[in-house]
XYZ file of C-alpha atoms in Angstrom:
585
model
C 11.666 -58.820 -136.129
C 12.292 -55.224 -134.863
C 13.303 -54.205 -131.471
C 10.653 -54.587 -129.767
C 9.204 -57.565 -131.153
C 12.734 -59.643 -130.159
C 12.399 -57.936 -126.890
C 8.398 -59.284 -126.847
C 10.224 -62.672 -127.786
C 12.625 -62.787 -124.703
C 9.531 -61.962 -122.457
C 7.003 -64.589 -124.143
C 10.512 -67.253 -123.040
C 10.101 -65.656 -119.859
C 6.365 -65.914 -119.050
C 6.744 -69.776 -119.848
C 9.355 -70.487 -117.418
C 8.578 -68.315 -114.394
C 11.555 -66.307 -114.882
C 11.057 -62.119 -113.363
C 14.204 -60.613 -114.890
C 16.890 -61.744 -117.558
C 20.362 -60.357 -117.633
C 22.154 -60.548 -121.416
C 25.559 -59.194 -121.448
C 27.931 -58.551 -124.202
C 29.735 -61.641 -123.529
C 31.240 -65.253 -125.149
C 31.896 -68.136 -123.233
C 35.629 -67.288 -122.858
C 35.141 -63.668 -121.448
C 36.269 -61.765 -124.536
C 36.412 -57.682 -124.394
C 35.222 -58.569 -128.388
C 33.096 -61.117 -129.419
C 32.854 -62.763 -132.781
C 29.235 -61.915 -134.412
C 27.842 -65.482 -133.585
C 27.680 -64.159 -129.760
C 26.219 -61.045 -130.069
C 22.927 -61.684 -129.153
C 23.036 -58.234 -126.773
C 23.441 -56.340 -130.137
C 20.871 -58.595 -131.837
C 18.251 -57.616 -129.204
C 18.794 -53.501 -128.507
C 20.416 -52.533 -131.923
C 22.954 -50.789 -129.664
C 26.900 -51.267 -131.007
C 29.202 -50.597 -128.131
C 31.622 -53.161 -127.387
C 30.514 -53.099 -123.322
C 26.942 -53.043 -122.484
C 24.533 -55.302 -120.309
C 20.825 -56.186 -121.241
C 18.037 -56.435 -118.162
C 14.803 -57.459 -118.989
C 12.019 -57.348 -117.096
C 8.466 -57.802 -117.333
C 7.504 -54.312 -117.889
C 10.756 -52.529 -118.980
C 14.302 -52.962 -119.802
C 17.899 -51.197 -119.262
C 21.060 -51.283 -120.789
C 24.060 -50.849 -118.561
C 26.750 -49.310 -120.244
C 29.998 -47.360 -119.101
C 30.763 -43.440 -119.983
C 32.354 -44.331 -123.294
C 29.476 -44.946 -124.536
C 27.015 -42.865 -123.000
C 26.084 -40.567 -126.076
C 26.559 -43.211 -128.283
C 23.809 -45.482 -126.088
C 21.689 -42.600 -125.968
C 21.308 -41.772 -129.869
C 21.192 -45.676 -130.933
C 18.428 -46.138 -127.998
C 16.437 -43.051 -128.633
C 13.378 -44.776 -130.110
C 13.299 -47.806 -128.507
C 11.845 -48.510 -124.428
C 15.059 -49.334 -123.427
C 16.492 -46.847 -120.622
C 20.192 -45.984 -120.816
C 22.232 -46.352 -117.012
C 25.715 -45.379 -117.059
C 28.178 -46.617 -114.677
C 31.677 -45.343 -113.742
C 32.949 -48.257 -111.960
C 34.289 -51.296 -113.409
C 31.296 -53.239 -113.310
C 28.172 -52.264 -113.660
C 26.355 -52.455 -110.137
C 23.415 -54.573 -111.793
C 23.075 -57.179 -108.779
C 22.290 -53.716 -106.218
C 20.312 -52.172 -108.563
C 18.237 -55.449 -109.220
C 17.816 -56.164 -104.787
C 16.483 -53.189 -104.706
C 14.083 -53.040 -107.857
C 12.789 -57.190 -107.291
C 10.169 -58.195 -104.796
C 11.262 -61.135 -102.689
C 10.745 -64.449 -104.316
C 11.324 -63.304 -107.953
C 13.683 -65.033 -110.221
C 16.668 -63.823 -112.300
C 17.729 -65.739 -115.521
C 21.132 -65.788 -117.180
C 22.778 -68.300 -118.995
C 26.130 -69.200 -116.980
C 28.186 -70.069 -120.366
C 28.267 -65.963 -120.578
C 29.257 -65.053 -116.954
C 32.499 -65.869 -114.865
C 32.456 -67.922 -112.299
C 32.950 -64.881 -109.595
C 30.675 -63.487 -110.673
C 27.580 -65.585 -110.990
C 28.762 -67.014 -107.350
C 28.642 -63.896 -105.966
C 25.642 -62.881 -107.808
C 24.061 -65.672 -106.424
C 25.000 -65.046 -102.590
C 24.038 -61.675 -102.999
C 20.316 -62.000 -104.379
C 19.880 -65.179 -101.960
C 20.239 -62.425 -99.648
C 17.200 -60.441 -100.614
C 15.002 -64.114 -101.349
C 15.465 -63.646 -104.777
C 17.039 -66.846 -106.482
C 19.313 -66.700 -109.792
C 18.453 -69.257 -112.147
C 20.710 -71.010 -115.245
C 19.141 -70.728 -118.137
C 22.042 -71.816 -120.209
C 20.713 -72.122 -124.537
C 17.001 -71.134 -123.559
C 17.023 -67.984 -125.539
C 18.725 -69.165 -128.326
C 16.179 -69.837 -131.139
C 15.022 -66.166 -130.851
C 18.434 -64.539 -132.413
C 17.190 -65.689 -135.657
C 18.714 -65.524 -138.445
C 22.040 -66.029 -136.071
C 25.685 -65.862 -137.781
C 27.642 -69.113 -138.099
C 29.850 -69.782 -135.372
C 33.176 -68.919 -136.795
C 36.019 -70.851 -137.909
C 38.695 -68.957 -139.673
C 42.149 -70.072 -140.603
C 44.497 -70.615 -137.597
C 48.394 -70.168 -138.848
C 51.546 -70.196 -136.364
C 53.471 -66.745 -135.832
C 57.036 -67.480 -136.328
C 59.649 -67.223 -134.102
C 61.093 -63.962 -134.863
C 57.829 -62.698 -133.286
C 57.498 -64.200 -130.658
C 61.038 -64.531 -129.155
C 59.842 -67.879 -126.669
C 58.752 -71.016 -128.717
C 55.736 -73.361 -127.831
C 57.880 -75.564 -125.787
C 59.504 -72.459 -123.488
C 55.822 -70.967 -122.633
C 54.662 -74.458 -121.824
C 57.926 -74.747 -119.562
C 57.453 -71.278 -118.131
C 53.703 -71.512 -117.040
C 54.282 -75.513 -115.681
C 56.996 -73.768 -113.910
C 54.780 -71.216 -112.623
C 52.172 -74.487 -111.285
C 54.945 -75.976 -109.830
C 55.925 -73.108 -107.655
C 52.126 -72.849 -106.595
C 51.750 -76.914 -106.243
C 49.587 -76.831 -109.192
C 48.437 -80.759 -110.947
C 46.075 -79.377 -113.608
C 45.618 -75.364 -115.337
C 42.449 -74.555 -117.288
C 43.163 -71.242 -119.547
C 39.645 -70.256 -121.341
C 41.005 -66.847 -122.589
C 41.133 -66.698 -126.573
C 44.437 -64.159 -125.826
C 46.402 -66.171 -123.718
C 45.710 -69.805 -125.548
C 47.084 -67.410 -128.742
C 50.026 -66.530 -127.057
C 50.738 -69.938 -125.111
C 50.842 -71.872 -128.498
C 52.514 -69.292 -130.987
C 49.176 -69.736 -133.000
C 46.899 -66.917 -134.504
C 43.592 -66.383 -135.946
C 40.640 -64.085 -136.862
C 37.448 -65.482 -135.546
C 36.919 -62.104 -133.876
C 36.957 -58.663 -135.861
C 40.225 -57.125 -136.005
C 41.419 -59.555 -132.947
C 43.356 -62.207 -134.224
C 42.504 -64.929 -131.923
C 40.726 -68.515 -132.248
C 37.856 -69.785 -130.239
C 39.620 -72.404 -127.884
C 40.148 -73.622 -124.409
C 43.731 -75.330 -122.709
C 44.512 -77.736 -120.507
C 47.693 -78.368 -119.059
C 47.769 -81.653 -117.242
C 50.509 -83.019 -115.317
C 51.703 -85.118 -118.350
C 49.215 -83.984 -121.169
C 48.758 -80.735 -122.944
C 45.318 -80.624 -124.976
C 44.285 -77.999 -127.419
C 40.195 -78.220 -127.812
C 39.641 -75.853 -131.105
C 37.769 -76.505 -134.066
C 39.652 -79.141 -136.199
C 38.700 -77.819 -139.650
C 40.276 -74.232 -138.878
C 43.473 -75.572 -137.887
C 45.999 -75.400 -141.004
C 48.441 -78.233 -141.788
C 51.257 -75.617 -140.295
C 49.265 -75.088 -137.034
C 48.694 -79.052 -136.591
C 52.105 -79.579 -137.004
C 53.460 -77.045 -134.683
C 51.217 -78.396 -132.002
C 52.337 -81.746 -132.637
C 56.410 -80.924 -132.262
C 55.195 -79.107 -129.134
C 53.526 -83.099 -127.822
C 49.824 -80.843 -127.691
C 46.852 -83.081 -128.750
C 44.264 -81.089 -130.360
C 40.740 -82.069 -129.660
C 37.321 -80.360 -131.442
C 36.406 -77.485 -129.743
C 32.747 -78.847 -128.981
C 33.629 -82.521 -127.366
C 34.765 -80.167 -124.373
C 31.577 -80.498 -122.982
C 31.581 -83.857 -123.364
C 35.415 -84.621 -122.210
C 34.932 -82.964 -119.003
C 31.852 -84.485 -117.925
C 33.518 -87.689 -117.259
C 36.815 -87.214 -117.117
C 38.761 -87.316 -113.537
C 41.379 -84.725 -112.998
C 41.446 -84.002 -108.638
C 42.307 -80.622 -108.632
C 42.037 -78.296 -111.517
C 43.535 -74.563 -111.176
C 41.613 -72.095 -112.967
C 41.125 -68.213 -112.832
C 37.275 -67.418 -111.787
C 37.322 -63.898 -113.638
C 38.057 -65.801 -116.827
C 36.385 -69.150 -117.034
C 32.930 -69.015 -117.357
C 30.476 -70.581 -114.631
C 28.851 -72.933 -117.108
C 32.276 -74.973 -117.188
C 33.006 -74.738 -113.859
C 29.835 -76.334 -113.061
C 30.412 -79.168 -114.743
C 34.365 -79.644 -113.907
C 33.102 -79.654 -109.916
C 30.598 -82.638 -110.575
C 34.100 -85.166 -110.095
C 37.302 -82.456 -109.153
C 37.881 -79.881 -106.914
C 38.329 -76.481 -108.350
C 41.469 -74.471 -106.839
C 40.906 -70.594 -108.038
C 43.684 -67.972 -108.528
C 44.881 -65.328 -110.935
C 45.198 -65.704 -114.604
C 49.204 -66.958 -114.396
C 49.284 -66.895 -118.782
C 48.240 -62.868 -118.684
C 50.999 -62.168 -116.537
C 53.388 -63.851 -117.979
C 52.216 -62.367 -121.340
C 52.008 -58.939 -120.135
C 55.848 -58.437 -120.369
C 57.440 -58.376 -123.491
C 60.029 -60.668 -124.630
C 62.927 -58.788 -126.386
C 61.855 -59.929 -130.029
C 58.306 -59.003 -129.088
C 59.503 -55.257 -128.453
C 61.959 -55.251 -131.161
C 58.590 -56.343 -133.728
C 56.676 -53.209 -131.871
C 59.333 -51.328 -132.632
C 59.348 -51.901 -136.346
C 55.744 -52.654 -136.174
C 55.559 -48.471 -135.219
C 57.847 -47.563 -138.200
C 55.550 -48.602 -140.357
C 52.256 -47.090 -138.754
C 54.145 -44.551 -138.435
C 55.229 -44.035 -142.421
C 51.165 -44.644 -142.660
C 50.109 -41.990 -140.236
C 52.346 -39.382 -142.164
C 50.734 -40.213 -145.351
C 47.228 -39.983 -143.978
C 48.218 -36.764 -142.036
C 49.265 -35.063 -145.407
C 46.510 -36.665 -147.155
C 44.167 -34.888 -144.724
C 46.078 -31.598 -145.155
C 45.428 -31.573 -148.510
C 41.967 -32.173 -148.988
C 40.428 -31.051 -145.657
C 37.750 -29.203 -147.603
C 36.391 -32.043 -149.129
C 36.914 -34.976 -146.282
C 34.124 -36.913 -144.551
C 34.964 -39.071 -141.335
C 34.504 -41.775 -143.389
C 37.016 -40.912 -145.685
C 39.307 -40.807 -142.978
C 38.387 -43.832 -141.950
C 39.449 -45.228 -145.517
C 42.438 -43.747 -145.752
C 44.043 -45.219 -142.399
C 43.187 -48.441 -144.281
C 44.600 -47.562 -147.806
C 47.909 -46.389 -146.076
C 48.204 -49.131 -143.797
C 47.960 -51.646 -146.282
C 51.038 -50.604 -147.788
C 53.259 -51.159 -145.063
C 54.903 -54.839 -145.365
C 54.419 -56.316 -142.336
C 49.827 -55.015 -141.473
C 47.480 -57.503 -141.455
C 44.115 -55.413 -140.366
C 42.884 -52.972 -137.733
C 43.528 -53.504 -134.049
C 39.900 -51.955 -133.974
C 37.824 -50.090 -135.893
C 38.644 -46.749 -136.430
C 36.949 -44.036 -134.113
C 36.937 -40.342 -136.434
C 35.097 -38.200 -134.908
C 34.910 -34.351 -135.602
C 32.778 -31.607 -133.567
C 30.438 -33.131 -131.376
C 31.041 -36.234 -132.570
C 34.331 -36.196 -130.997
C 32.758 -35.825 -127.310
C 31.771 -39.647 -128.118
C 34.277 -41.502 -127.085
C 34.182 -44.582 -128.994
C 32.400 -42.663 -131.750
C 32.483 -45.201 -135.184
C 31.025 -43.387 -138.574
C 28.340 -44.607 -140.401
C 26.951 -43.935 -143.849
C 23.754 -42.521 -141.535
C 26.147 -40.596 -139.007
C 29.064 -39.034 -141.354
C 29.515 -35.590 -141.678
C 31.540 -33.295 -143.753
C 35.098 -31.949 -141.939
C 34.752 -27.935 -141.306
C 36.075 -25.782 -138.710
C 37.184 -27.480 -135.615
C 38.971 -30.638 -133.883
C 38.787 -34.159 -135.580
C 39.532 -37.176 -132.675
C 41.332 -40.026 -134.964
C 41.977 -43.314 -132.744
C 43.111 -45.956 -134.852
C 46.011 -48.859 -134.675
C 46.759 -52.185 -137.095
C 47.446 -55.421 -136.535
C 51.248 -56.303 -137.989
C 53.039 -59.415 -137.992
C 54.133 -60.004 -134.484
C 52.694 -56.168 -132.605
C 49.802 -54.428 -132.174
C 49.752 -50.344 -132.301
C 47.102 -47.980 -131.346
C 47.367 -43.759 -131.521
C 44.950 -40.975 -131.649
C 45.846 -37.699 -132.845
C 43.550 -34.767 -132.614
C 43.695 -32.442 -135.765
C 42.560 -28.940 -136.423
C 41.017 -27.584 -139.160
C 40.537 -24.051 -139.925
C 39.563 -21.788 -136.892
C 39.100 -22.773 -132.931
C 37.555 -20.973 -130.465
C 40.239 -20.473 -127.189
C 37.881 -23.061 -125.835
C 38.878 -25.994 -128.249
C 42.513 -24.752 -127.990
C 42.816 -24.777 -124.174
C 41.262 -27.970 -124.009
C 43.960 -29.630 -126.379
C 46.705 -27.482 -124.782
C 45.558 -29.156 -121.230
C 45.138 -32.523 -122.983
C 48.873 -32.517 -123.842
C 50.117 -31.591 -121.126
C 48.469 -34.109 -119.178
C 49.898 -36.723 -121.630
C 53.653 -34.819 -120.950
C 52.894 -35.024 -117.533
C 52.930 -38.752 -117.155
C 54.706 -39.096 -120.245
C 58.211 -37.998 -118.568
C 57.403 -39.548 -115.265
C 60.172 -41.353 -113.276
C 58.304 -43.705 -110.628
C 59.544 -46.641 -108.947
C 59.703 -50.434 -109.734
C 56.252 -51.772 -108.190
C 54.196 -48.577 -108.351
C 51.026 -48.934 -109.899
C 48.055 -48.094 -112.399
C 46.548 -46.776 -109.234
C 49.034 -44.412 -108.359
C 50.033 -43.202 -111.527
C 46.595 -42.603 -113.347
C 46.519 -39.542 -110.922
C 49.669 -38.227 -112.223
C 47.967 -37.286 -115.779
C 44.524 -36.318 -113.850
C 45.598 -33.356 -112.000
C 46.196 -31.278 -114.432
C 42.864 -31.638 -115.664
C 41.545 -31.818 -111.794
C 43.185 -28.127 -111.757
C 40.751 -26.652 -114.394
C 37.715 -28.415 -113.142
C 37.842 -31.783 -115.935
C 37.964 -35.447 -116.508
C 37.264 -38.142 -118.579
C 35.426 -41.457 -118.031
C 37.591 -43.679 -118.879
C 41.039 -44.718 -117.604
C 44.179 -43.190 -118.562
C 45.769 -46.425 -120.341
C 45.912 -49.623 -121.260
C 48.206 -52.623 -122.036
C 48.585 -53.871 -125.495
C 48.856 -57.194 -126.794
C 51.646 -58.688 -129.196
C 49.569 -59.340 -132.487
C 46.776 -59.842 -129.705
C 44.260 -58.059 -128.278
C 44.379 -53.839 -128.416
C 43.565 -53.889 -124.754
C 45.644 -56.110 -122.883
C 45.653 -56.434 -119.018
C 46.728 -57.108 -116.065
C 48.611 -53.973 -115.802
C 46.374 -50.637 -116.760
C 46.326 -47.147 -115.893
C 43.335 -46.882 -113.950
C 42.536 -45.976 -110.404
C 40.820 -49.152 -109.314
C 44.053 -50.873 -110.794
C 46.635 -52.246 -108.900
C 49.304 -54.378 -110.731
C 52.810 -53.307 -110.112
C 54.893 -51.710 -113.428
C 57.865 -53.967 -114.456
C 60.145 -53.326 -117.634
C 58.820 -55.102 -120.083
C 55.559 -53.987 -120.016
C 53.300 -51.390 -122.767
C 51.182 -49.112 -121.530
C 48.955 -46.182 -123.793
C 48.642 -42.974 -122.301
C 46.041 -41.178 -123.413
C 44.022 -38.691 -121.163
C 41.345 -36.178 -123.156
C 38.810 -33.981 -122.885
C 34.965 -34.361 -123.918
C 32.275 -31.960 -124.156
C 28.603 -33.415 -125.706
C 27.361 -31.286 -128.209
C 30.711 -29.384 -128.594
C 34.183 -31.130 -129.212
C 36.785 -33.791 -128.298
C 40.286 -34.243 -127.687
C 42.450 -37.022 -126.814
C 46.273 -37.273 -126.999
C 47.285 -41.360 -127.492
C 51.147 -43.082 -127.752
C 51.797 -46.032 -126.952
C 54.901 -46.596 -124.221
C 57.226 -49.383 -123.241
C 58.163 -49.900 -119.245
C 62.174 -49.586 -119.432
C 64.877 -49.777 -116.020
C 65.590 -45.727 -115.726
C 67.695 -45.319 -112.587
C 69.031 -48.209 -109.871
C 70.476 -46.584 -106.526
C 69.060 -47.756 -103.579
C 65.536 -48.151 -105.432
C 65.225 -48.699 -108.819
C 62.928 -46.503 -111.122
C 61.219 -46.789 -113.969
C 60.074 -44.712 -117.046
C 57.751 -44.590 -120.455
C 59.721 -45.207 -123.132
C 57.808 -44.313 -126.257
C 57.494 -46.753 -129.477
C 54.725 -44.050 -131.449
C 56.224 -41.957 -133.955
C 53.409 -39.843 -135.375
C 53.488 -35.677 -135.018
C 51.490 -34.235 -132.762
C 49.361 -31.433 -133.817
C 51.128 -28.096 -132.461
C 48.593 -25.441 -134.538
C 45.591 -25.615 -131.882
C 47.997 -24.936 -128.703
C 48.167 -22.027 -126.212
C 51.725 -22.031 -126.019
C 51.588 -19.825 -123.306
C 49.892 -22.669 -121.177
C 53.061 -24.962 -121.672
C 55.962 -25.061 -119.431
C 59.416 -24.578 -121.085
C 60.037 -28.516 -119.450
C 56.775 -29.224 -121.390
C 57.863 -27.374 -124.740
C 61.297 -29.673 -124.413
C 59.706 -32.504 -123.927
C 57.722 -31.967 -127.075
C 60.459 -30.698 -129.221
C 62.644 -33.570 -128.038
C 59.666 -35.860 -129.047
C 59.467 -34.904 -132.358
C 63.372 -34.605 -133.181
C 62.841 -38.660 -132.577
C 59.795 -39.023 -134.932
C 61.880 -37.171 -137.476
C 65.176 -38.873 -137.227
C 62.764 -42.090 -136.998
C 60.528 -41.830 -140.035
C 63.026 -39.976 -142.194
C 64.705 -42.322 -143.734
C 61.411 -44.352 -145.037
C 59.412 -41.707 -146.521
C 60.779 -39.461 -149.354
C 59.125 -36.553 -151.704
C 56.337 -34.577 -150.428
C 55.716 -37.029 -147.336
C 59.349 -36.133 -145.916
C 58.833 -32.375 -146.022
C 55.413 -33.246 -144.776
C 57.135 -34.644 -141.730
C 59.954 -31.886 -141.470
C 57.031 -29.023 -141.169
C 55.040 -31.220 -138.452
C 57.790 -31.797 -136.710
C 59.509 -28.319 -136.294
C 60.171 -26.962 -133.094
C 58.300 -24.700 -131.714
């Protein structure tokens, strides 16, 4: 079937059981940012690729909500289908207002509550009920139309030893119980892939380039269970769940555990457990809701975790130098693609990579104004004149890396060059900030924003991100982002990475990823980035007139690290390479 024919499908299901609207999001039962193909029924239906988008169908058209990342992306991959692009710049799209006002009183919304959290299909709910229009579950109805639909996955699942990790099994389990104790907690339900990862020292790859499992957990006041699909688990992974006392049940008798089982009260977090479960736990126990106590608790880094991002970034780093030459040298005669393939072929070498932490985003010219821009055979074009955006990061034992870089080839125009010279220094400017212990995403995003506020820019999307341990490239709670409010503590990584994007003309983002460290303690204590990237930074396109001696320090002092850094593990053409990228200027 072709677009519109599945989209014909959906309706037809509609017609039959009085349902107005249907709402398909890119979602799995357990929340994910990235979902393993078996779930990707929103792709299935639009033939649209970004990672975020939201399906609404309705009787006589149909939107897809997606965020500014992924407007011109939405746009070209939607051009000849009925589907209307809406872009949102808030953290949610603002579906439920958009649908009171566009639905006649009495009509029905469908969505299938295995695909929604718990918040929000409650407040979904309350909200419609407001305007008579009633939400409705239709949890599996659409199924048998994504046809032929992948098999639900069930990859290897191996343990991540010690050295990576720095707390066992048994010390997370302690730390979180200690956590439930302090809050009165009897029961915990965790439903994110992530955090079940981290809590039990286990990893997987059921989701591209994420190396997670598909799993729920539930601590009980004496029992610890483990529901994941039994034939994935290796012998190592069985046995490091039994030394930790953690049954493991299959992943599909949850269902069928819950609905009878008799817990009392059962602590969950409603932006992460999906309503479908919840529905069922409340038939015999009381739901108490709260925050997600594993992603905090994850979010700083254990010693041994930093020390593996540390090394982890040596050896991206080694790789980035190669690629960077590599790119050098043949610019005439590179594609985006065959960028693409050679942050693979140099990664690979490096001892300790296991795949991407996402799928490379090269994107030169206009392609570069897209933010999460991915090449295809159909989209690939030939590097000329210009600024190339490469965002890329691996996967290596025990860390997770992500950088973009922003390369010139041959001549810019003074716009292209004051762009990137503005980009960088809006990455300096939060780069070498000293803030205090509890200030937030909130109040630092601005930091990096006003020096593109100054000349009359911005970009649509936030200024960083946390990053996972060998987990998931964007890692909460922590983010730098003015809606976001979690309070910096050492431990902590954070990407900086503020741009510039023009459609039709150019792109330009600056990434490195940063580590919270103690700075100063007087009578407050402050904080600062400490930066684990070591990759050059391209100094050909910039105005150096536009940079402030503190800025051209900064810089210099920057690269005098990478060097001393990276020196010692490349040799031959790739160590004078990284001497002439990293002179001062």
């Amino acid at each position: 079937m072709n677009i519109s024919e599945r989209l014909a499908a959906v309706r037809a299901v509609m017609r039959i059981n009085s349902l107005d609207c249907c709402i398909i999001p890119s979602a799995d039962p357990h929340q994910s940012e990235y979902t393993a193909e078996y779930f990707q029924f929103r792709t299935y239906l639009t033939g649209f690729t970004g990672s975020a988008g939201t399906l609404i169908i309705m009787n006589d058209r149909s939107l897809l909500w997606t965020d500014g990342r992924y407007a011109l992306q939405a746009e070209k991959e939607l051009a000849n289908t009925e589907i209307s692009v809406m872009i949102y710049e808030t953290m949610q799209p603002p579906i439920i207002p958009w649908l009171c006002q566009n639905l006649r009183s009495g009509q029905v919304v469908g969505v299938d509550s295995c695909l929604f959290p718990l918040r929000w299909f409650v407040d979904a709910k309350k909200e419609l009920a407001l305007h008579q229009i009633r939400l409705s579950d239709i949890h599996t109805l659409l199924d048998s139309i994504f046809d032929p639909r992948p098999p639900f996955p069930a990859n290897p699942i191996y343990p991540l030893p010690k050295e990576y990790t720095g707390y066992t099994t048994d010390d997370k389990i302690s730390l979180i119980r200690a956590k439930m104790k302090e809050r009165e907690l009897q029961n915990y339900l965790i439903a994110s892939l992530d955090d079940i990862a981290w809590l039990c020292n286990l990893r997987g790859s059921d989701v591209l380039h994420m190396p997670v499992f598909y799993a729920y957990f539930l601590m009980e006041r004496e029992n610890v269970t483990l529901f994941v699909q039994l034939n994935a688990m290796t012998p190592e992974a069985l046995q490091s769940m039994k030394k930790s006392g953690i049954q493991v049940l299959e992943y599909h008798e949850l269902e069928s555990h819950f609905s009878h089982i008799t817990l009392g009260p059962i602590y969950l977090c409603p932006d992460r457990v999906n309503a479908h479960i919840c529905h069922m736990l409340e038939r015999n126990n009381r739901l108490i809701k709260g925050e997600d106590i594993v992603m905090k608790a994850k979010a700083i880094k254990h010693p041994d975790e930093i020390a593996s991002s540390r090394e982890a970034h040596h050896q991206d780093g080694a790789a980035m130098i190669r690629v960077l030459r590599y790119i050098q040298e043949h610019e005439t005669a590179l594609t985006e693609l065959k960028i693409a393939q050679a942050l693979w072929d140099e990664r690979k070498k490096e001892s300790l990579f296991k795949d991407f932490s996402f799928a490379p985003i090269v994107g030169h010219g206009p392609h570069g104004a897209i933010v999460h821009y991915s090449a295809t055979e159909e989209t690939d074009i030939p590097i000329k004149n210009g600024l190339t955006v490469i965002d890329s990061g691996g996967q290596f034992m025990g860390a997770t890396t992500d950088i973009t870089r922003t390369l010139c080839t041959g001549s810019l125009t003074e716009e292209e060059r004051t762009d990137y010279t503005l980009t960088l220094k809006a990455h300096i400017a939060l780069a070498s900030s000293l803030f205090c212990a509890g200030a937030t995403g909130a109040q630092l995003d601005g930091i990096a924003r006003h020096i593109m506020w100054a000349h009359a820019l911005d970009y649509k999307h936030g200024t960083g991100h946390g990053v996972g341990a060998m987990l998931s490239v964007h890692e909460g709670p922590q983010a730098l982002r003015a809606t976001n409010f979690t309070r910096f503590v050492p431990g902590m990584t954070i990407t900086i990475e503020p741009g510039v994007y023009k459609e039709n003309k150019h792109g330009v983002r600056i990434e490195n990823l940063y580590v919270v460290v103690e700075k100063v303690k007087n009578e407050t204590t402050f904080l600062a980035f400490e930066c684990l990237t070591l990759c050059p930074i391209d100094t050909t396109p910039l105005r150096r007139e536009l940079l402030s001696e503190e800025e051209v320090t900064w810089l210099n002092t920057y690269h005098q690290k990478v060097r001393k850094e990276l020196s010692p593990r490349l040799s031959s053409k790739d160590l004078a390479f990284l001497e002439m990228t990293t002179r001062p200027i």
